[in-house]
PDB file of C-alpha atoms in Angstrom:
ATOM      1  CA  MET A   1      -9.418  21.605  18.072  1.00  0.00           C
ATOM      2  CA  PHE A   2     -10.859  18.618  16.790  1.00  0.00           C
ATOM      3  CA  GLU A   3     -12.385  19.637  14.358  1.00  0.00           C
ATOM      4  CA  GLU A   4      -8.332  20.881  13.152  1.00  0.00           C
ATOM      5  CA  LEU A   5      -7.456  17.658  13.412  1.00  0.00           C
ATOM      6  CA  LYS A   6     -10.118  15.621  11.882  1.00  0.00           C
ATOM      7  CA  PRO A   7      -9.361  15.960   8.447  1.00  0.00           C
ATOM      8  CA  HIS A   8      -5.681  15.053   9.301  1.00  0.00           C
ATOM      9  CA  ILE A   9      -6.735  12.247  11.725  1.00  0.00           C
ATOM     10  CA  VAL A  10      -9.243  10.471   8.641  1.00  0.00           C
ATOM     11  CA  GLU A  11      -6.426  11.014   6.340  1.00  0.00           C
ATOM     12  CA  LEU A  12      -3.289   9.257   8.788  1.00  0.00           C
ATOM     13  CA  ARG A  13      -6.081   6.712   8.677  1.00  0.00           C
ATOM     14  CA  LYS A  14      -6.084   5.689   5.052  1.00  0.00           C
ATOM     15  CA  ARG A  15      -2.241   5.399   4.557  1.00  0.00           C
ATOM     16  CA  LEU A  16      -2.080   3.940   8.191  1.00  0.00           C
ATOM     17  CA  VAL A  17      -4.807   1.091   6.482  1.00  0.00           C
ATOM     18  CA  ILE A  18      -3.520   0.728   3.745  1.00  0.00           C
ATOM     19  CA  CYS A  19      -0.712   0.137   4.693  1.00  0.00           C
ATOM     20  CA  VAL A  20      -1.611  -2.680   6.912  1.00  0.00           C
ATOM     21  CA  VAL A  21      -3.418  -3.786   3.962  1.00  0.00           C
ATOM     22  CA  ALA A  22      -0.193  -4.365   2.074  1.00  0.00           C
ATOM     23  CA  LEU A  23       1.838  -5.690   5.180  1.00  0.00           C
ATOM     24  CA  LEU A  24      -1.606  -8.893   5.163  1.00  0.00           C
ATOM     25  CA  VAL A  25      -0.852  -9.422   1.704  1.00  0.00           C
ATOM     26  CA  VAL A  26       2.009  -9.746   1.136  1.00  0.00           C
ATOM     27  CA  PHE A  27       1.834 -11.521   4.601  1.00  0.00           C
ATOM     28  CA  ILE A  28      -0.821 -13.860   3.291  1.00  0.00           C
ATOM     29  CA  ALA A  29       1.838 -14.135   0.712  1.00  0.00           C
ATOM     30  CA  THR A  30       5.296 -14.864   1.860  1.00  0.00           C
ATOM     31  CA  PHE A  31       4.212 -17.241   4.342  1.00  0.00           C
ATOM     32  CA  SER A  32       3.776 -19.824   2.491  1.00  0.00           C
ATOM     33  CA  PHE A  33       7.085 -20.037   1.837  1.00  0.00           C
ATOM     34  CA  TRP A  34       8.587 -19.420   4.857  1.00  0.00           C
ATOM     35  CA  LYS A  35      10.549 -22.256   5.203  1.00  0.00           C
ATOM     36  CA  GLU A  36      12.497 -20.618   2.990  1.00  0.00           C
ATOM     37  CA  ILE A  37      13.059 -17.265   4.758  1.00  0.00           C
ATOM     38  CA  LEU A  38      14.111 -19.269   8.049  1.00  0.00           C
ATOM     39  CA  ASP A  39      17.551 -20.810   5.861  1.00  0.00           C
ATOM     40  CA  PHE A  40      17.945 -17.877   4.276  1.00  0.00           C
ATOM     41  CA  VAL A  41      17.224 -15.990   8.654  1.00  0.00           C
ATOM     42  CA  LEU A  42      18.713 -18.833   9.867  1.00  0.00           C
ATOM     43  CA  MET A  43      22.293 -19.001   7.045  1.00  0.00           C
ATOM     44  CA  PRO A  44      24.472 -16.299   8.594  1.00  0.00           C
ATOM     45  CA  LEU A  45      24.430 -18.287  12.097  1.00  0.00           C
ATOM     46  CA  LYS A  46      24.539 -21.104  10.787  1.00  0.00           C
ATOM     47  CA  GLU A  47      27.942 -20.442   8.973  1.00  0.00           C
ATOM     48  CA  VAL A  48      29.313 -19.597  12.565  1.00  0.00           C
ATOM     49  CA  LEU A  49      27.426 -22.346  14.604  1.00  0.00           C
ATOM     50  CA  PRO A  50      30.527 -25.306  15.619  1.00  0.00           C
ATOM     51  CA  GLU A  51      29.816 -28.822  14.021  1.00  0.00           C
ATOM     52  CA  GLN A  52      28.733 -29.975  17.745  1.00  0.00           C
ATOM     53  CA  SER A  53      26.231 -27.333  17.850  1.00  0.00           C
ATOM     54  CA  ASN A  54      22.375 -26.363  16.250  1.00  0.00           C
ATOM     55  CA  VAL A  55      19.320 -24.641  16.420  1.00  0.00           C
ATOM     56  CA  VAL A  56      16.309 -25.210  18.340  1.00  0.00           C
ATOM     57  CA  PHE A  57      13.311 -24.409  20.147  1.00  0.00           C
ATOM     58  CA  THR A  58      12.025 -25.682  23.578  1.00  0.00           C
ATOM     59  CA  GLN A  59       8.706 -24.934  22.846  1.00  0.00           C
ATOM     60  CA  LEU A  60       5.701 -26.265  21.238  1.00  0.00           C
ATOM     61  CA  ALA A  61       4.050 -22.935  19.822  1.00  0.00           C
ATOM     62  CA  GLU A  62       7.594 -21.233  18.648  1.00  0.00           C
ATOM     63  CA  ALA A  63       8.692 -23.010  15.416  1.00  0.00           C
ATOM     64  CA  PHE A  64       4.602 -22.006  14.580  1.00  0.00           C
ATOM     65  CA  PHE A  65       5.788 -18.242  16.392  1.00  0.00           C
ATOM     66  CA  THR A  66       9.147 -18.381  14.065  1.00  0.00           C
ATOM     67  CA  ALA A  67       6.440 -19.279  11.190  1.00  0.00           C
ATOM     68  CA  ILE A  68       4.975 -16.487  11.538  1.00  0.00           C
ATOM     69  CA  LYS A  69       7.744 -13.766  12.573  1.00  0.00           C
ATOM     70  CA  VAL A  70      10.409 -14.490   9.792  1.00  0.00           C
ATOM     71  CA  SER A  71       6.721 -13.926   6.822  1.00  0.00           C
ATOM     72  CA  PHE A  72       5.569 -10.956   8.796  1.00  0.00           C
ATOM     73  CA  PHE A  73      10.137  -9.819   8.784  1.00  0.00           C
ATOM     74  CA  ALA A  74       9.756 -10.616   5.102  1.00  0.00           C
ATOM     75  CA  SER A  75       5.957  -8.856   4.278  1.00  0.00           C
ATOM     76  CA  LEU A  76       8.115  -6.222   6.159  1.00  0.00           C
ATOM     77  CA  LEU A  77      11.195  -5.319   3.802  1.00  0.00           C
ATOM     78  CA  ILE A  78       7.924  -6.420   0.385  1.00  0.00           C
ATOM     79  CA  SER A  79       6.224  -3.636   2.221  1.00  0.00           C
ATOM     80  CA  ALA A  80       8.995  -0.602   2.584  1.00  0.00           C
ATOM     81  CA  PRO A  81       8.303   1.114  -1.055  1.00  0.00           C
ATOM     82  CA  ILE A  82       4.157   0.859  -0.251  1.00  0.00           C
ATOM     83  CA  ILE A  83       4.470   2.782   3.521  1.00  0.00           C
ATOM     84  CA  PHE A  84       7.162   5.286   2.481  1.00  0.00           C
ATOM     85  CA  TRP A  85       4.802   5.912  -0.539  1.00  0.00           C
ATOM     86  CA  GLN A  86       1.999   6.206   1.782  1.00  0.00           C
ATOM     87  CA  PHE A  87       4.082   7.999   4.119  1.00  0.00           C
ATOM     88  CA  TRP A  88       4.769  10.726   1.847  1.00  0.00           C
ATOM     89  CA  LEU A  89       1.276  10.771   1.091  1.00  0.00           C
ATOM     90  CA  PHE A  90       0.493  11.825   4.090  1.00  0.00           C
ATOM     91  CA  VAL A  91       2.813  14.777   4.371  1.00  0.00           C
ATOM     92  CA  ALA A  92       2.361  16.555   0.827  1.00  0.00           C
ATOM     93  CA  PRO A  93      -0.079  18.506   1.157  1.00  0.00           C
ATOM     94  CA  GLY A  94       1.391  19.983   4.181  1.00  0.00           C
ATOM     95  CA  LEU A  95       4.026  21.218   0.872  1.00  0.00           C
ATOM     96  CA  TYR A  96       4.229  23.247  -1.957  1.00  0.00           C
ATOM     97  CA  ASP A  97       3.985  22.221  -4.962  1.00  0.00           C
ATOM     98  CA  ASN A  98       7.223  22.218  -6.422  1.00  0.00           C
ATOM     99  CA  GLU A  99       8.113  20.900  -2.580  1.00  0.00           C
ATOM    100  CA  LYS A 100       5.511  18.018  -4.136  1.00  0.00           C
ATOM    101  CA  LYS A 101       7.084  16.845  -6.948  1.00  0.00           C
ATOM    102  CA  TYR A 102       9.842  14.738  -4.921  1.00  0.00           C
ATOM    103  CA  VAL A 103       6.940  11.518  -4.495  1.00  0.00           C
ATOM    104  CA  LEU A 104       8.589   9.391  -6.525  1.00  0.00           C
ATOM    105  CA  PRO A 105      13.003   9.972  -5.751  1.00  0.00           C
ATOM    106  CA  PHE A 106      12.090  10.520  -1.985  1.00  0.00           C
ATOM    107  CA  VAL A 107      10.013   6.231  -2.571  1.00  0.00           C
ATOM    108  CA  PHE A 108      12.649   5.655  -4.126  1.00  0.00           C
ATOM    109  CA  PHE A 109      16.258   6.764  -2.733  1.00  0.00           C
ATOM    110  CA  ALA A 110      14.307   5.199   0.682  1.00  0.00           C
ATOM    111  CA  SER A 111      13.305   1.754  -0.151  1.00  0.00           C
ATOM    112  CA  ILE A 112      16.709   1.393  -1.846  1.00  0.00           C
ATOM    113  CA  MET A 113      18.629   2.868   1.622  1.00  0.00           C
ATOM    114  CA  PHE A 114      17.047   1.103   3.303  1.00  0.00           C
ATOM    115  CA  PHE A 115      17.563  -1.751   1.461  1.00  0.00           C
ATOM    116  CA  LEU A 116      21.340  -0.759   1.569  1.00  0.00           C
ATOM    117  CA  GLY A 117      21.431  -0.787   5.379  1.00  0.00           C
ATOM    118  CA  ALA A 118      19.078  -3.903   5.901  1.00  0.00           C
ATOM    119  CA  ALA A 119      22.386  -6.593   2.985  1.00  0.00           C
ATOM    120  CA  PHE A 120      24.347  -4.350   5.099  1.00  0.00           C
ATOM    121  CA  CYS A 121      23.541  -5.743   7.802  1.00  0.00           C
ATOM    122  CA  TYR A 122      23.320  -9.030   6.327  1.00  0.00           C
ATOM    123  CA  PHE A 123      26.235  -9.601   4.792  1.00  0.00           C
ATOM    124  CA  PHE A 124      28.608  -7.958   7.033  1.00  0.00           C
ATOM    125  CA  VAL A 125      27.405  -6.804  11.199  1.00  0.00           C
ATOM    126  CA  ILE A 126      25.892 -10.208  11.540  1.00  0.00           C
ATOM    127  CA  PRO A 127      28.185 -12.819  10.647  1.00  0.00           C
ATOM    128  CA  VAL A 128      30.423 -10.613  12.855  1.00  0.00           C
ATOM    129  CA  ALA A 129      28.500  -9.360  15.900  1.00  0.00           C
ATOM    130  CA  PHE A 130      27.312 -12.774  16.289  1.00  0.00           C
ATOM    131  CA  LYS A 131      30.645 -14.801  15.416  1.00  0.00           C
ATOM    132  CA  PHE A 132      32.035 -13.034  18.765  1.00  0.00           C
ATOM    133  CA  LEU A 133      28.891 -14.041  20.297  1.00  0.00           C
ATOM    134  CA  ILE A 134      28.655 -17.033  19.617  1.00  0.00           C
ATOM    135  CA  THR A 135      32.583 -18.344  19.784  1.00  0.00           C
ATOM    136  CA  PHE A 136      33.267 -16.487  23.581  1.00  0.00           C
ATOM    137  CA  GLY A 137      33.078 -19.075  25.848  1.00  0.00           C
ATOM    138  CA  GLY A 138      32.463 -22.123  23.013  1.00  0.00           C
ATOM    139  CA  GLU A 139      35.646 -23.795  25.078  1.00  0.00           C
ATOM    140  CA  VAL A 140      33.047 -24.242  28.317  1.00  0.00           C
ATOM    141  CA  ALA A 141      29.136 -24.776  27.216  1.00  0.00           C
ATOM    142  CA  THR A 142      27.954 -25.841  23.703  1.00  0.00           C
ATOM    143  CA  ALA A 143      26.688 -22.516  22.177  1.00  0.00           C
ATOM    144  CA  MET A 144      22.408 -24.112  21.340  1.00  0.00           C
ATOM    145  CA  PRO A 145      21.063 -21.118  19.823  1.00  0.00           C
ATOM    146  CA  LYS A 146      16.710 -20.547  20.822  1.00  0.00           C
ATOM    147  CA  ILE A 147      14.965 -20.195  16.925  1.00  0.00           C
ATOM    148  CA  ASP A 148      12.563 -17.463  19.212  1.00  0.00           C
ATOM    149  CA  GLU A 149      15.283 -15.478  20.530  1.00  0.00           C
ATOM    150  CA  TYR A 150      17.387 -15.415  17.293  1.00  0.00           C
ATOM    151  CA  VAL A 151      14.856 -13.687  14.648  1.00  0.00           C
ATOM    152  CA  GLY A 152      14.322 -11.935  17.618  1.00  0.00           C
ATOM    153  CA  PHE A 153      17.694 -11.007  17.593  1.00  0.00           C
ATOM    154  CA  PHE A 154      18.235 -10.649  13.213  1.00  0.00           C
ATOM    155  CA  THR A 155      15.035  -9.179  12.309  1.00  0.00           C
ATOM    156  CA  LYS A 156      15.952  -5.617  15.479  1.00  0.00           C
ATOM    157  CA  LEU A 157      19.247  -5.564  13.733  1.00  0.00           C
ATOM    158  CA  ILE A 158      17.864  -5.416   9.869  1.00  0.00           C
ATOM    159  CA  ILE A 159      15.640  -3.325  10.702  1.00  0.00           C
ATOM    160  CA  ALA A 160      17.726  -0.632  12.999  1.00  0.00           C
ATOM    161  CA  PHE A 161      20.661  -0.772  10.635  1.00  0.00           C
ATOM    162  CA  GLY A 162      17.363  -0.044   7.034  1.00  0.00           C
ATOM    163  CA  ILE A 163      15.482   2.932   9.275  1.00  0.00           C
ATOM    164  CA  SER A 164      19.511   4.335  10.155  1.00  0.00           C
ATOM    165  CA  PHE A 165      20.719   4.490   5.916  1.00  0.00           C
ATOM    166  CA  GLU A 166      17.008   6.582   5.611  1.00  0.00           C
ATOM    167  CA  LEU A 167      18.873   9.503   7.563  1.00  0.00           C
ATOM    168  CA  PRO A 168      20.878  10.966   4.479  1.00  0.00           C
ATOM    169  CA  VAL A 169      17.125  10.673   2.341  1.00  0.00           C
ATOM    170  CA  ILE A 170      15.142  11.899   5.664  1.00  0.00           C
ATOM    171  CA  THR A 171      18.125  14.850   5.765  1.00  0.00           C
ATOM    172  CA  PHE A 172      17.926  15.499   2.338  1.00  0.00           C
ATOM    173  CA  PHE A 173      14.195  16.067   2.317  1.00  0.00           C
ATOM    174  CA  LEU A 174      14.015  18.931   5.441  1.00  0.00           C
ATOM    175  CA  ALA A 175      17.118  20.859   4.151  1.00  0.00           C
ATOM    176  CA  LYS A 176      14.996  20.932   0.758  1.00  0.00           C
ATOM    177  CA  ILE A 177      11.552  23.066   2.740  1.00  0.00           C
ATOM    178  CA  GLY A 178      14.474  24.469   4.986  1.00  0.00           C
ATOM    179  CA  LEU A 179      13.815  23.401   7.939  1.00  0.00           C
ATOM    180  CA  ILE A 180      17.916  22.204   8.358  1.00  0.00           C
ATOM    181  CA  THR A 181      20.918  23.207   7.022  1.00  0.00           C
ATOM    182  CA  ASN A 182      24.459  22.067   7.241  1.00  0.00           C
ATOM    183  CA  LYS A 183      25.207  24.253  10.006  1.00  0.00           C
ATOM    184  CA  SER A 184      22.539  23.263  12.356  1.00  0.00           C
ATOM    185  CA  LEU A 185      23.910  19.579  12.203  1.00  0.00           C
ATOM    186  CA  SER A 186      27.268  20.049  12.849  1.00  0.00           C
ATOM    187  CA  GLU A 187      26.013  22.115  15.896  1.00  0.00           C
ATOM    188  CA  PHE A 188      24.204  19.070  16.429  1.00  0.00           C
ATOM    189  CA  PHE A 189      26.585  17.017  15.455  1.00  0.00           C
ATOM    190  CA  ARG A 190      28.325  15.640  19.983  1.00  0.00           C
ATOM    191  CA  TYR A 191      23.999  15.435  20.768  1.00  0.00           C
ATOM    192  CA  ALA A 192      23.696  13.244  17.611  1.00  0.00           C
ATOM    193  CA  ILE A 193      26.811  11.128  19.051  1.00  0.00           C
ATOM    194  CA  VAL A 194      25.417  10.293  22.556  1.00  0.00           C
ATOM    195  CA  VAL A 195      22.031  10.216  20.476  1.00  0.00           C
ATOM    196  CA  ILE A 196      23.968   7.212  18.418  1.00  0.00           C
ATOM    197  CA  PHE A 197      25.195   5.628  21.156  1.00  0.00           C
ATOM    198  CA  ILE A 198      22.418   5.602  22.944  1.00  0.00           C
ATOM    199  CA  PHE A 199      20.064   4.105  19.669  1.00  0.00           C
ATOM    200  CA  ALA A 200      22.380   1.395  19.032  1.00  0.00           C
ATOM    201  CA  ALA A 201      22.015  -0.182  22.436  1.00  0.00           C
ATOM    202  CA  ILE A 202      19.038  -0.732  22.488  1.00  0.00           C
ATOM    203  CA  MET A 203      18.317  -1.608  19.381  1.00  0.00           C
ATOM    204  CA  THR A 204      21.883  -4.455  19.354  1.00  0.00           C
ATOM    205  CA  PRO A 205      22.751  -7.561  21.563  1.00  0.00           C
ATOM    206  CA  PRO A 206      24.183  -6.336  25.423  1.00  0.00           C
ATOM    207  CA  ASP A 207      28.271  -6.814  23.372  1.00  0.00           C
ATOM    208  CA  VAL A 208      30.026  -3.832  22.589  1.00  0.00           C
ATOM    209  CA  LEU A 209      30.700  -4.959  19.579  1.00  0.00           C
ATOM    210  CA  SER A 210      27.443  -4.944  18.339  1.00  0.00           C
ATOM    211  CA  GLN A 211      27.297  -1.654  19.806  1.00  0.00           C
ATOM    212  CA  PHE A 212      30.250  -0.379  17.769  1.00  0.00           C
ATOM    213  CA  MET A 213      29.451  -1.574  13.885  1.00  0.00           C
ATOM    214  CA  LEU A 214      26.034   0.326  13.682  1.00  0.00           C
ATOM    215  CA  ALA A 215      27.343   3.565  15.736  1.00  0.00           C
ATOM    216  CA  VAL A 216      30.377   4.574  13.581  1.00  0.00           C
ATOM    217  CA  PRO A 217      28.447   3.817   9.850  1.00  0.00           C
ATOM    218  CA  LEU A 218      25.988   6.431  11.809  1.00  0.00           C
ATOM    219  CA  ILE A 219      28.238   8.799  12.552  1.00  0.00           C
ATOM    220  CA  ALA A 220      29.839   8.141   8.769  1.00  0.00           C
ATOM    221  CA  LEU A 221      25.555   8.455   7.807  1.00  0.00           C
ATOM    222  CA  TYR A 222      25.152  11.596  10.216  1.00  0.00           C
ATOM    223  CA  ALA A 223      28.331  13.198   8.665  1.00  0.00           C
ATOM    224  CA  LEU A 224      26.920  12.636   5.255  1.00  0.00           C
ATOM    225  CA  SER A 225      23.954  14.187   6.255  1.00  0.00           C
ATOM    226  CA  ILE A 226      26.250  17.356   6.197  1.00  0.00           C
ATOM    227  CA  PHE A 227      27.116  17.524   4.261  1.00  0.00           C
ATOM    228  CA  ILE A 228      24.217  17.109   1.610  1.00  0.00           C
ATOM    229  CA  ALA A 229      22.426  20.302   3.878  1.00  0.00           C
ATOM    230  CA  LYS A 230      24.966  22.150   3.250  1.00  0.00           C
ATOM    231  CA  CYS A 231      24.284  20.546  -1.060  1.00  0.00           C
ATOM    232  CA  VAL A 232      20.825  21.121  -0.925  1.00  0.00           C
ATOM    233  CA  ASN A 233      20.285  24.182   2.759  1.00  0.00           C
ATOM    234  CA  PRO A 234      23.323  25.658   2.703  1.00  0.00           C
ATOM    235  CA  TYR A 235      23.686  28.011   5.348  1.00  0.00           C
ATOM    236  CA  LYS A 236      23.854  31.719   4.499  1.00  0.00           C
ATOM    237  CA  GLU A 237      24.981  34.442   7.681  1.00  0.00           C
ATOM    238  CA  VAL A 238      23.548  37.312   7.752  1.00  0.00           C
ATOM    239  CA  ASN A 239      24.603  41.092   7.921  1.00  0.00           C
ATOM    240  CA  VAL A 240      22.914  42.841  10.265  1.00  0.00           C
ATOM    241  CA  ASP A 241      24.168  46.603   9.192  1.00  0.00           C
TER     242      ASP A 241
END
């Protein structure tokens, strides 16, 4: 059995190595202007902070590790097309020749949807969610958010929305190779809602507003995925007579 899996393991290692090398190369480049990246990351928070508040760090190495985090986060976003491309090349040997031609559309739309999800989170979700979190209880305490904790929340939310917006692309791919239909997605819809809210609860800060702001778009994307599956691989009843 190991001999049968060995070629797949070797191929997986090759793709992972390429992804890691790409991340490291881009990381070296992004680390040289980590301050500009951090300013971009902090902008939504600073816009909702009261005048007497400021972002702080309380440990000696916190600023340094924050610089590493934001640089790696930027390198992950920039390297996303390469990662999607390597993922496709890994699964491509198991596809038919007519399915392999979707490599460029897959990489293109997967990258576009990932960046669209990240942008939706940055420009809409984060300002609303953090304004609620910062202003709640502002009358009894002064907000002094730690930079490390904020960056952690920020990157987690951005990645969660980026991954969530991949749902229509994944649906198109799975429907194209015949693994799912609109009927199978429709029948799973009630369970999908539960899974979506669990995912939202794990990936967002511990407040109901943030969870709903991730769950609602995900439910809408799931509904869109049903429509995509219907267009690509509609369910056909088989008459047994």
